[in-house]
Short mmCIF file of C-alpha atoms in Angstrom, two decimals:
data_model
loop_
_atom_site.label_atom_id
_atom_site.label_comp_id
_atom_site.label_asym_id
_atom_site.label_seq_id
_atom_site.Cartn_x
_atom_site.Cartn_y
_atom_site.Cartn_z
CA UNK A 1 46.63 83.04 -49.08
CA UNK A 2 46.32 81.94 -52.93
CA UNK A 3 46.21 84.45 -55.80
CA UNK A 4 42.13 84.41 -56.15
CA UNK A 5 40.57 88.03 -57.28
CA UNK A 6 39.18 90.00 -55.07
CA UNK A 7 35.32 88.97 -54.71
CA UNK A 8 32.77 92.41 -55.38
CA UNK A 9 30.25 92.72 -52.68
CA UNK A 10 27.53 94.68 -53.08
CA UNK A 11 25.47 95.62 -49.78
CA UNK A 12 21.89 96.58 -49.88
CA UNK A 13 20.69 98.38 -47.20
CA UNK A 14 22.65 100.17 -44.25
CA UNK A 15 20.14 100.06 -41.12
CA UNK A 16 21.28 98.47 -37.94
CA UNK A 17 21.85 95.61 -39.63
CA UNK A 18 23.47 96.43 -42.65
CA UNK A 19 25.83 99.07 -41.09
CA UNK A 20 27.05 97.05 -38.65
CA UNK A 21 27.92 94.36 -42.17
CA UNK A 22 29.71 97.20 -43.57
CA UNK A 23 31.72 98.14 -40.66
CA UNK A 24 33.15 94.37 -39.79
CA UNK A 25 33.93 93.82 -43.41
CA UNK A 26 35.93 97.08 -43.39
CA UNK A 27 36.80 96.70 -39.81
CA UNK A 28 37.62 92.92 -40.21
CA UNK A 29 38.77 92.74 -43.59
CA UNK A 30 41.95 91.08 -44.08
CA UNK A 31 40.66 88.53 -41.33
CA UNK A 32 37.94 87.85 -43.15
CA UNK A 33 39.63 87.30 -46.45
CA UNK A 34 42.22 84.84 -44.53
CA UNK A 35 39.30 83.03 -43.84
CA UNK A 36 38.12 82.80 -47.43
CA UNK A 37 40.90 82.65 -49.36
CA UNK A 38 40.33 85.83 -51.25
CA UNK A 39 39.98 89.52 -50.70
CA UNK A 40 36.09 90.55 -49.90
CA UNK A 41 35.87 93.79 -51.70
CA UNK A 42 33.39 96.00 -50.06
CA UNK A 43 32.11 98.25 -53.61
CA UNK A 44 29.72 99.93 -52.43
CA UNK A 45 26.33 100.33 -50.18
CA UNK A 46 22.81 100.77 -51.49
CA UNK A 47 20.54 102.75 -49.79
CA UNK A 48 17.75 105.65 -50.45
CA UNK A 49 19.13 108.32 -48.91
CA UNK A 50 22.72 108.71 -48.75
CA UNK A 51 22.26 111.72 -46.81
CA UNK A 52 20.27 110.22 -44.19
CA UNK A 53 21.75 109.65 -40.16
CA UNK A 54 23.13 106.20 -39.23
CA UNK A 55 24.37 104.52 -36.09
CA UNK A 56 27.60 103.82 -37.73
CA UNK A 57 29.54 106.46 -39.54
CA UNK A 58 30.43 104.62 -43.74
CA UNK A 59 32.70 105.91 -46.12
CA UNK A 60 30.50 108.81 -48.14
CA UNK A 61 32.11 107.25 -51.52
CA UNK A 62 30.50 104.26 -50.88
CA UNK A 63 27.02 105.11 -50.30
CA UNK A 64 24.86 104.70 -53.76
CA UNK A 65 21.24 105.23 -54.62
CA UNK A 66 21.80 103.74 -57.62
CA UNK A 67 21.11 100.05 -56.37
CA UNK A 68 20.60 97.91 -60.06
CA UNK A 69 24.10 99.16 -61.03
CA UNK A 70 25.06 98.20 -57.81
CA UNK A 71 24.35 94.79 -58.17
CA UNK A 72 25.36 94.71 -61.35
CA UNK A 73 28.81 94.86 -61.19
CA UNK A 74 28.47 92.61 -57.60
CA UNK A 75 30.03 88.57 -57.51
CA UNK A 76 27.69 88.48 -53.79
CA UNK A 77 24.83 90.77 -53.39
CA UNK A 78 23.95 91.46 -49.45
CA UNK A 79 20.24 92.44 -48.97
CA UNK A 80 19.19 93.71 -45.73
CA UNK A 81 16.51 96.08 -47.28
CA UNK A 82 13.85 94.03 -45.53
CA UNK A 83 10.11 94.26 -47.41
CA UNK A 84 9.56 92.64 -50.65
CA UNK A 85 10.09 95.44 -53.45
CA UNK A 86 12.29 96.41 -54.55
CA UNK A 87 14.47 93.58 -52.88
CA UNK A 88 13.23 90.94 -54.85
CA UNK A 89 13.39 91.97 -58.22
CA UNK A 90 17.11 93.42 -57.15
CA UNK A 91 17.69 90.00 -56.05
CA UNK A 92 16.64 88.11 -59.15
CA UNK A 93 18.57 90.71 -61.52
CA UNK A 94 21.71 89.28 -59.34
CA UNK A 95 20.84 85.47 -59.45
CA UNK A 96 19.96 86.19 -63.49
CA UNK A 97 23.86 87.67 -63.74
CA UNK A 98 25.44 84.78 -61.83
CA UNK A 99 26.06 86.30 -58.46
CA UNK A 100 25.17 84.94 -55.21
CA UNK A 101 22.66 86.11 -52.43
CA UNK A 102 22.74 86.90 -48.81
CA UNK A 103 19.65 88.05 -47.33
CA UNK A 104 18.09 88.48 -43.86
CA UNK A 105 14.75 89.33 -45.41
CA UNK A 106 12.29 86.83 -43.86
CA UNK A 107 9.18 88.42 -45.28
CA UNK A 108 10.89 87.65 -48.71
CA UNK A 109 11.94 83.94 -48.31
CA UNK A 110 8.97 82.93 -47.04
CA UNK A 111 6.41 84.80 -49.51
CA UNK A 112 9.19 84.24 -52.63
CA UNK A 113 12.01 81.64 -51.66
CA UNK A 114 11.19 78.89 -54.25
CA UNK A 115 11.09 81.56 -57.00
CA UNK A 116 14.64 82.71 -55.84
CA UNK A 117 16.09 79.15 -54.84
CA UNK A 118 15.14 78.25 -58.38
CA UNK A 119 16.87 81.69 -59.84
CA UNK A 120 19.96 80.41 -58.41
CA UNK A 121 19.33 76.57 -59.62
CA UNK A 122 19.12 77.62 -62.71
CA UNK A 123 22.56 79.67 -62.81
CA UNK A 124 24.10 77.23 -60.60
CA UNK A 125 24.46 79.90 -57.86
CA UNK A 126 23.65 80.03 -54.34
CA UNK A 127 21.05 82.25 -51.81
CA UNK A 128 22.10 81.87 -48.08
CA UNK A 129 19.97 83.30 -45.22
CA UNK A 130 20.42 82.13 -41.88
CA UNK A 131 20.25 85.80 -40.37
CA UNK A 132 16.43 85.59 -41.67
CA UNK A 133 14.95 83.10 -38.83
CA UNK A 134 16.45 83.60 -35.51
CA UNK A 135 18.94 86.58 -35.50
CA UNK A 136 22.68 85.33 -34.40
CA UNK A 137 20.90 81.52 -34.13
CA UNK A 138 22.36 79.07 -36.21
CA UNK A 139 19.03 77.39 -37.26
CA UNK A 140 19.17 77.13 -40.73
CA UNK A 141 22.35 75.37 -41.67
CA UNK A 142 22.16 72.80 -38.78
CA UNK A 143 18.34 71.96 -40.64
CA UNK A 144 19.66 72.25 -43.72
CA UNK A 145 23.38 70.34 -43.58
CA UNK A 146 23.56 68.95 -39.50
CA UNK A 147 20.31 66.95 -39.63
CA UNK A 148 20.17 66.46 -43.48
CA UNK A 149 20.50 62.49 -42.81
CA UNK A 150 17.71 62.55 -39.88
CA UNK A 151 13.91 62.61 -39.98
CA UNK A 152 12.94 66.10 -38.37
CA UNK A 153 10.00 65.08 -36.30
CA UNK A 154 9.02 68.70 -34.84
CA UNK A 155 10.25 72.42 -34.85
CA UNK A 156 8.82 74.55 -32.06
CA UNK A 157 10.22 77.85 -30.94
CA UNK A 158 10.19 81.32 -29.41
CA UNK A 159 10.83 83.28 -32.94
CA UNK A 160 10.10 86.78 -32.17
CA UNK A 161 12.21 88.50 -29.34
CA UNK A 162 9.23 91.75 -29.10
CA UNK A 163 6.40 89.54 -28.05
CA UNK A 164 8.58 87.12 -25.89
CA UNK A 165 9.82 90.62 -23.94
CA UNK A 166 6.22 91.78 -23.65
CA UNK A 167 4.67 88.58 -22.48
CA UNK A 168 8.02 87.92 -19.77
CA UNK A 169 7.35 91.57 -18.63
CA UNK A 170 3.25 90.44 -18.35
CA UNK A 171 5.21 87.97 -15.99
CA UNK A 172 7.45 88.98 -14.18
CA UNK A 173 6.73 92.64 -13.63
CA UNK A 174 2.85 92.11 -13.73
CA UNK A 175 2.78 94.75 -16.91
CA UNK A 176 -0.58 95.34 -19.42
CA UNK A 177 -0.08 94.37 -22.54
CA UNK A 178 -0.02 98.15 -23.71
CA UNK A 179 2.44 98.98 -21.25
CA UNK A 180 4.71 96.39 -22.17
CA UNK A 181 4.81 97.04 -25.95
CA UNK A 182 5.29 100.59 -24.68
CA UNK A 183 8.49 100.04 -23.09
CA UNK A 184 9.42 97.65 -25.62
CA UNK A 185 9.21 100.22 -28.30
CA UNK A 186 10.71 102.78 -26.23
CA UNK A 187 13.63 100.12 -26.01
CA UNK A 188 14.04 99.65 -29.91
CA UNK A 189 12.36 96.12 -29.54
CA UNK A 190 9.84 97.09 -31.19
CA UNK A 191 8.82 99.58 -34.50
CA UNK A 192 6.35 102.35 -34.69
CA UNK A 193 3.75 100.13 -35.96
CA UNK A 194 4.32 96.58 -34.21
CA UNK A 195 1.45 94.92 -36.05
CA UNK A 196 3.84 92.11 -37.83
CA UNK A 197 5.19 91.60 -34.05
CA UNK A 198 2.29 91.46 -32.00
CA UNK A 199 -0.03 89.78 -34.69
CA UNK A 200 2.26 87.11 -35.09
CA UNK A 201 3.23 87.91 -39.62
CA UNK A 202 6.94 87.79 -38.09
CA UNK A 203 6.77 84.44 -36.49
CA UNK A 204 4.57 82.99 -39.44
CA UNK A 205 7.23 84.06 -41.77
CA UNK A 206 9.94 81.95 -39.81
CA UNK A 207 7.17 79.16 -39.57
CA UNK A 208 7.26 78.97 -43.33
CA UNK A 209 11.14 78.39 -43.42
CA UNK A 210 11.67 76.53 -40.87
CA UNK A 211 8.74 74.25 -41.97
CA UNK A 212 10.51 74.25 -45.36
CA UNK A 213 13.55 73.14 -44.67
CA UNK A 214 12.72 70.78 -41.73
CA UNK A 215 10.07 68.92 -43.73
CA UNK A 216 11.73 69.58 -47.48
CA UNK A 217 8.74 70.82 -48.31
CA UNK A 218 7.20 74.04 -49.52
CA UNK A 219 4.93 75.45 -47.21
CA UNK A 220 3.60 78.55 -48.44
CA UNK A 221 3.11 81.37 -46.08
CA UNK A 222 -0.70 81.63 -46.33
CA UNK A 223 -0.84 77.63 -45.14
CA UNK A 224 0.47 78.96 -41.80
CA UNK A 225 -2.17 79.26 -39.06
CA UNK A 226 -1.93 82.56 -37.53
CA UNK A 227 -2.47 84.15 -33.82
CA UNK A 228 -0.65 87.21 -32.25
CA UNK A 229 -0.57 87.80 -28.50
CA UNK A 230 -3.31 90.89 -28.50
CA UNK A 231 -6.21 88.47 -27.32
CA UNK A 232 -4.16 87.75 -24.08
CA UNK A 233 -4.94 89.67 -20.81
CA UNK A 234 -3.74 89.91 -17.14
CA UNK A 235 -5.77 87.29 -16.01
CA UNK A 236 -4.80 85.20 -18.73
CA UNK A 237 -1.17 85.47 -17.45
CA UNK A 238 -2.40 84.75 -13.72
CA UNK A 239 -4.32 82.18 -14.31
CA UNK A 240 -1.11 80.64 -16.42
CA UNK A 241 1.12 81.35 -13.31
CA UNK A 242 -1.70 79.99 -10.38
CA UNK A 243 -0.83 76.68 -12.07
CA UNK A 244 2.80 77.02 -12.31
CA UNK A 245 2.85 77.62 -16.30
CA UNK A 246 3.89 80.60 -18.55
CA UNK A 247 2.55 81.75 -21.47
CA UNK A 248 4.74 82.27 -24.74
CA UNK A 249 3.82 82.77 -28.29
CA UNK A 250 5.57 79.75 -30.26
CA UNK A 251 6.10 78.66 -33.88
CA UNK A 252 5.20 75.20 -34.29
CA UNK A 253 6.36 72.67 -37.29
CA UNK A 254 5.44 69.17 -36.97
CA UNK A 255 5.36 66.41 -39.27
CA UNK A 256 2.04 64.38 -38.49
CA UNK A 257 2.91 60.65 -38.94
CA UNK A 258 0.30 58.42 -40.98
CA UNK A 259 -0.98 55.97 -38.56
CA UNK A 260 -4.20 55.50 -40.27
CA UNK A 261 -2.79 52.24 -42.23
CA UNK A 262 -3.99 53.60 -45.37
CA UNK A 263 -0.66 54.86 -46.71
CA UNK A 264 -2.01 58.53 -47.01
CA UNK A 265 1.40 59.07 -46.02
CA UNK A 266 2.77 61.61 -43.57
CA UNK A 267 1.72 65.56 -43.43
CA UNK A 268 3.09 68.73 -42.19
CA UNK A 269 1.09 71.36 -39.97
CA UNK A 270 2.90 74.59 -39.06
CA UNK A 271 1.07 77.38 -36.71
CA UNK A 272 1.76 80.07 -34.91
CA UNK A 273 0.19 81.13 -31.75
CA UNK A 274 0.44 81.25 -27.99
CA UNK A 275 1.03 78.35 -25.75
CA UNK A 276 0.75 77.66 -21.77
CA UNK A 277 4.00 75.56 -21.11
CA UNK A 278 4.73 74.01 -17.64
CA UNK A 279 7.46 76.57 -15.76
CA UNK A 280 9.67 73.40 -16.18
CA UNK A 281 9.91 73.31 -20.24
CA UNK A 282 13.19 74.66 -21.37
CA UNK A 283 11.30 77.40 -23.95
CA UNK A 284 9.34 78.69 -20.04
CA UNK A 285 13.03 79.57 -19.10
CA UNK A 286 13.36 82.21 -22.49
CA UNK A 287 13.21 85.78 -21.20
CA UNK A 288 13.32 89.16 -22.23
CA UNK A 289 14.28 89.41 -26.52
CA UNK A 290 15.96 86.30 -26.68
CA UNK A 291 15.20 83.42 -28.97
CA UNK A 292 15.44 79.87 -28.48
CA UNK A 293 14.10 77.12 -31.10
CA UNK A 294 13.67 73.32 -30.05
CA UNK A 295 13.95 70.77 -32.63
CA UNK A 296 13.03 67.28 -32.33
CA UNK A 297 14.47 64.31 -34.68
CA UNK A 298 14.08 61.22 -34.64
CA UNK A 299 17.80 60.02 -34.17
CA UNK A 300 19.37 62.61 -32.58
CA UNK A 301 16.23 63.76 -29.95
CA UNK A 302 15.98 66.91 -28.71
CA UNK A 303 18.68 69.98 -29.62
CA UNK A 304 17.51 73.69 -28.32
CA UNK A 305 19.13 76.53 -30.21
CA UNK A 306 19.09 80.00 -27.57
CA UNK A 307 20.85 83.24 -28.42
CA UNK A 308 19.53 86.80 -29.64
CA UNK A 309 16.66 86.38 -32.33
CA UNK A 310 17.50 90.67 -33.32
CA UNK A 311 19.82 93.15 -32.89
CA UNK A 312 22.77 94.78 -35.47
CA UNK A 313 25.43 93.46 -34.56
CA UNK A 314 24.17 89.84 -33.62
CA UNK A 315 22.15 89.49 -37.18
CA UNK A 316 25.28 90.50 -38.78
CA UNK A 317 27.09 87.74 -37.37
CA UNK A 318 24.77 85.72 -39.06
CA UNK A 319 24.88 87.49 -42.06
CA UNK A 320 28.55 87.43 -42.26
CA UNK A 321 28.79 83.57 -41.47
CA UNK A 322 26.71 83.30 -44.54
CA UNK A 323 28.96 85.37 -46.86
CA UNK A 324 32.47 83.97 -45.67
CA UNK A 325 30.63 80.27 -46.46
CA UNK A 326 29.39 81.13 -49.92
CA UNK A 327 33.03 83.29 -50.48
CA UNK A 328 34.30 80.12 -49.67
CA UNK A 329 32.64 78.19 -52.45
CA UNK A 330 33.45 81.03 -55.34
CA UNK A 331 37.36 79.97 -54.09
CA UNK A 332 36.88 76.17 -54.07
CA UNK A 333 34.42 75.82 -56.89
CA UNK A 334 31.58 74.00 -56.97
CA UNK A 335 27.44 75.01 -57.87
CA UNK A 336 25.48 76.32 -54.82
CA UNK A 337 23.19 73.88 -53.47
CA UNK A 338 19.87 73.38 -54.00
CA UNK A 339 16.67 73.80 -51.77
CA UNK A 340 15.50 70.48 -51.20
CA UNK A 341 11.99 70.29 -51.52
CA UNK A 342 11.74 66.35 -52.61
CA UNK A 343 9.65 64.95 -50.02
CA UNK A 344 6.63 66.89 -50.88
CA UNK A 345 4.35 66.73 -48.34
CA UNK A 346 0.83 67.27 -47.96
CA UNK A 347 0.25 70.08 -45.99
CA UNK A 348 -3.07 69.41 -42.84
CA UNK A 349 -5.54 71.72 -42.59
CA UNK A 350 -5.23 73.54 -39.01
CA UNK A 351 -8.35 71.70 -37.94
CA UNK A 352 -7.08 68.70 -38.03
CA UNK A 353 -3.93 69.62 -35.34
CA UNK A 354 -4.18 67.80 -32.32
CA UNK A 355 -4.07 69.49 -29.07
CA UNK A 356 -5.09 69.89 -24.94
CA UNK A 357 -6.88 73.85 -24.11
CA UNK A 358 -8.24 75.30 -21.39
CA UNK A 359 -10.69 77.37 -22.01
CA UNK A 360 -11.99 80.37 -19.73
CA UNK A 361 -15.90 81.08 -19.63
CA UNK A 362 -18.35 83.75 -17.69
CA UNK A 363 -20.99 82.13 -16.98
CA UNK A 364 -24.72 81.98 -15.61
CA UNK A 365 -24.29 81.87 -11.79
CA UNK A 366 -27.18 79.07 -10.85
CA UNK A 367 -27.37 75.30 -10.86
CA UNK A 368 -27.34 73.13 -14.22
CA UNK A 369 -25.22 75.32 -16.13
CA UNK A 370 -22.18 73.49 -15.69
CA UNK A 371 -24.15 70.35 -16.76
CA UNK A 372 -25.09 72.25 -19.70
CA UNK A 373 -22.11 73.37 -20.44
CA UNK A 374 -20.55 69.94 -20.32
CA UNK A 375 -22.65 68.51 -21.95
CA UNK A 376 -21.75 70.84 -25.40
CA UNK A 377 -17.87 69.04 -25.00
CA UNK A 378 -19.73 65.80 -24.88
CA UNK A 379 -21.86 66.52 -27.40
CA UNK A 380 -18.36 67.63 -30.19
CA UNK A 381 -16.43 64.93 -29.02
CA UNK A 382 -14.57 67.19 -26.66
CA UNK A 383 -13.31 65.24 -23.21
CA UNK A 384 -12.67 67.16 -20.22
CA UNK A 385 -9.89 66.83 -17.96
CA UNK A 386 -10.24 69.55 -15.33
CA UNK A 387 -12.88 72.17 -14.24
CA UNK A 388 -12.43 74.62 -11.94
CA UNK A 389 -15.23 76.91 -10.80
CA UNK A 390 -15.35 80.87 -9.16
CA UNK A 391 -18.27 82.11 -7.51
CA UNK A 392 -18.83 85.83 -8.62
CA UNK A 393 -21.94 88.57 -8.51
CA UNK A 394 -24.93 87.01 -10.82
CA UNK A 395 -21.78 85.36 -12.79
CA UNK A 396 -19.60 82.26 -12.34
CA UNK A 397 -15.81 81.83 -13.88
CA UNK A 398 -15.75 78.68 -15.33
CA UNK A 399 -12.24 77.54 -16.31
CA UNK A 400 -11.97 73.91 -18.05
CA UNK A 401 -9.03 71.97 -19.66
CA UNK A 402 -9.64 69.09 -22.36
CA UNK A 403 -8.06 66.41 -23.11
CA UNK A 404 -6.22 66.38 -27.03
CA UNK A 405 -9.00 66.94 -29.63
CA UNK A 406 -8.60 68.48 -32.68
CA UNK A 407 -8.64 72.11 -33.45
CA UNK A 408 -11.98 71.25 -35.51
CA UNK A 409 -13.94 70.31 -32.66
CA UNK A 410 -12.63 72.78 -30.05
CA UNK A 411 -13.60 74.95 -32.75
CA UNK A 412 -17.17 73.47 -33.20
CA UNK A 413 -17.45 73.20 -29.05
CA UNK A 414 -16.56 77.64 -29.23
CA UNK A 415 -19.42 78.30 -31.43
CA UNK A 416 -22.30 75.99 -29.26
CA UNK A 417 -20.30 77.63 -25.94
CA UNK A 418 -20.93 81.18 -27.89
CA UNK A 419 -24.59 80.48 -28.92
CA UNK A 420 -25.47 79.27 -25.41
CA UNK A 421 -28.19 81.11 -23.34
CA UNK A 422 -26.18 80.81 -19.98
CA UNK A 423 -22.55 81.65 -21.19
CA UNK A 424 -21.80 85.28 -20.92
CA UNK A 425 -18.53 85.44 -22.43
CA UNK A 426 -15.53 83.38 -23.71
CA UNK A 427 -13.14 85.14 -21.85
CA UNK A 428 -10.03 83.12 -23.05
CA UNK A 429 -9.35 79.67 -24.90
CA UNK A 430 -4.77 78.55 -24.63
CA UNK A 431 -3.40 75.84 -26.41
CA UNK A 432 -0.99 73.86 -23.18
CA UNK A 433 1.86 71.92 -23.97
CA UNK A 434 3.47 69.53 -21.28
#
């Protein structure tokens, strides 16, 4: 090993995550700094309550409420607060000084990360966070370096393990909704309030980078089309497995090519929301917590990227990947590199995402209403593929699939369907990808 100084890191935050950073840098030190080149010196841990219980037992000296003098005195400043305050500001007092950044805080890249990537620009410093996407996933740096020379064409992906473990338990153990999150929660997969989960604010967050990067563009969060998995039921889920398909709640990033001839150029659309995909698709195969993220470009086709999305010590592998890299650069020399945001593309409104659903109706129970009802896709431009028809009491289950149309008429189609004397109830409406 060469004579470099030690290198001052300063951890924020000692939950699962964070603990489980402090105890393989202590643990795993002089490996670690074999690795680098130079001593990681662990100075201390910010936290609120250095009284409070954790999972793994830290050295009382260096547990500090005191977090700006913390990262004061830091060369790499490890955030694993989560929320936005105070990590950002703590974050931009460290870029301002010169240090670097490591942070797992998803919520804060995607509402913030061109205000910190430029923070860093401007100091010539660097803010890694690969733990902030998928967990123990190496997403970010195979987007950012792997496929820097290839056109990303599409990013779709299972991003949030707690609604992937509720919706495979909806499958395979024919569980409620509610009784899934239940168990999920009681297994630590999910919080007290599981609103970002099971609303889908988690997964949009990861939409944002991932759209970021892949398209180098910025997407803003509040571009990002939003849908949790609280609208889908039991017979949502049967109907899904009756034609051998499962239903997951995906992230989707996709550059929409300019075909129009009028150089308009290309756009980006990212969404979030839940998909039927054929048992067959490699995402169907995803179960219990586990992430997996499929990435299509155009020369090197289709990667997949599986592993655990959550956990300590998995997210700290991530998060200590990131800090050897950018240890690394403090020993070689060199600026951190910049976000690259160059291509600048427009971002499509959601209604203009193309797309095949299958829509489940209640309907009148007497002859002419399917006519009638048909005639409303006709009528918005909407072709149908398949219909499939239940007898009931007074009531008929209409189920029909389209062919691709825009979300802007399937939208337009759902508000004739819902102002239509013989329809009872929408009872569902699934995006299917083959």
């Amino acid at each position: 090993m060469n004579s470099y100084r030690s290198l001052r890191i300063a951890l924020l935050g000692a939950g699962s995550v964070g603990a489980q950073v402090a105890r393989l840098l202590l643990e795993h030190g002089d490996e670690l700094a074999a690795r680098v080149g130079a001593p990681l010196e662990l100075v201390g841990i910010g936290v609120r309550d250095v009284d409070a219980k954790r999972d793994v037992e830290l050295p009382r000296e260096l547990l500090t409420d005191d977090l700006a003098t913390l990262v004061a005195g830091a060369d790499i400043v490890v955030e694993l607060l989560g929320g936005i305050e105070p990590a950002r500001t703590l974050l931009l007092d460290a870029l301002a000084a010169g240090a670097d950044v490591v942070t797992a805080n998803k919520a804060l890249v995607a509402a913030h990360g061109p205000e910190l990537f430029q923070a860093a620009e401007t100091v010539g410093a660097q803010v890694a966070y690969e733990a902030a996407v998928g967990g123990a996933i190496p997403i970010i740096r195979p987007l950012e370096q792997s496929l820097a020379g290839d056109r990303v064409m599409r990013v779709m992906g299972i991003v949030n393990g707690t609604t992937n473990f509720i919706l495979d338990r909806m499958h395979t153990e024919g569980s409620s909704l509610a009784d899934a999150l239940a168990i999920a929660t009681e297994l630590g997969y999910a919080e007290a309030d599981p609103t970002a989960d099971i609303e889908g604010y988690d997964a949009a967050s990861k939409a944002t980078i991932l759209a970021s990067l892949a398209f180098h563009t910025e997407v803003p969060a509040e571009v990002v089309h939003r849908e949790g998995i609280t609208a889908v039921t039991d017979a949502m889920v049967a109907q899904a497995e009756r034609n051998g398909r499962v239903l997951k709640l995906v992230a989707i990033c996709e550059r929409l090519e300019d075909t129009s001839g009028s150089g308009a150029g290309d756009r980006v659309s990212a969404r979030v929301h839940p998909v039927s995909l054929p048992s067959t698709h490699p995402l169907a195969a995803v179960r219990e917590a586990k992430n997996a993220i499929f990435v299509t470009a155009e020369s090197a086709g289709d990667l997949m990227f599986y592993g655990a999305g959550a956990g300590g010590p998995e997210t700290a592998s991530a998060v200590l990947g990131d800090l050897v890299s950018i240890a690394r650069r403090h020993v070689l020399g060199g600026p951190g590199a910049a976000a690259s945001t160059h291509a600048d593309l427009e971002i499509a409104p959601f209604g203009d995402v193309l797309a095949r659903h299958e829509l489940g109706l209640t309907v009148a129970d007497r002859p002419g209403v399917l006519a009638s009802v048909a005639r409303l896709f006709a009528e918005h431009d909407v072709s149908v593929e398949s219909v499939r028809q239940d007898p009931g009491d007074g009531f008929a289950s209409l189920v029909l699939g389209t062919h691709t149309s825009t979300e802007a008429r399937i939208s337009a189609v759902l508000r004739a369907l819902g102002a239509h004397d013989d329809v009872e109830r929408i009872d569902s409406v699934i995006r299917l990808i083959d």
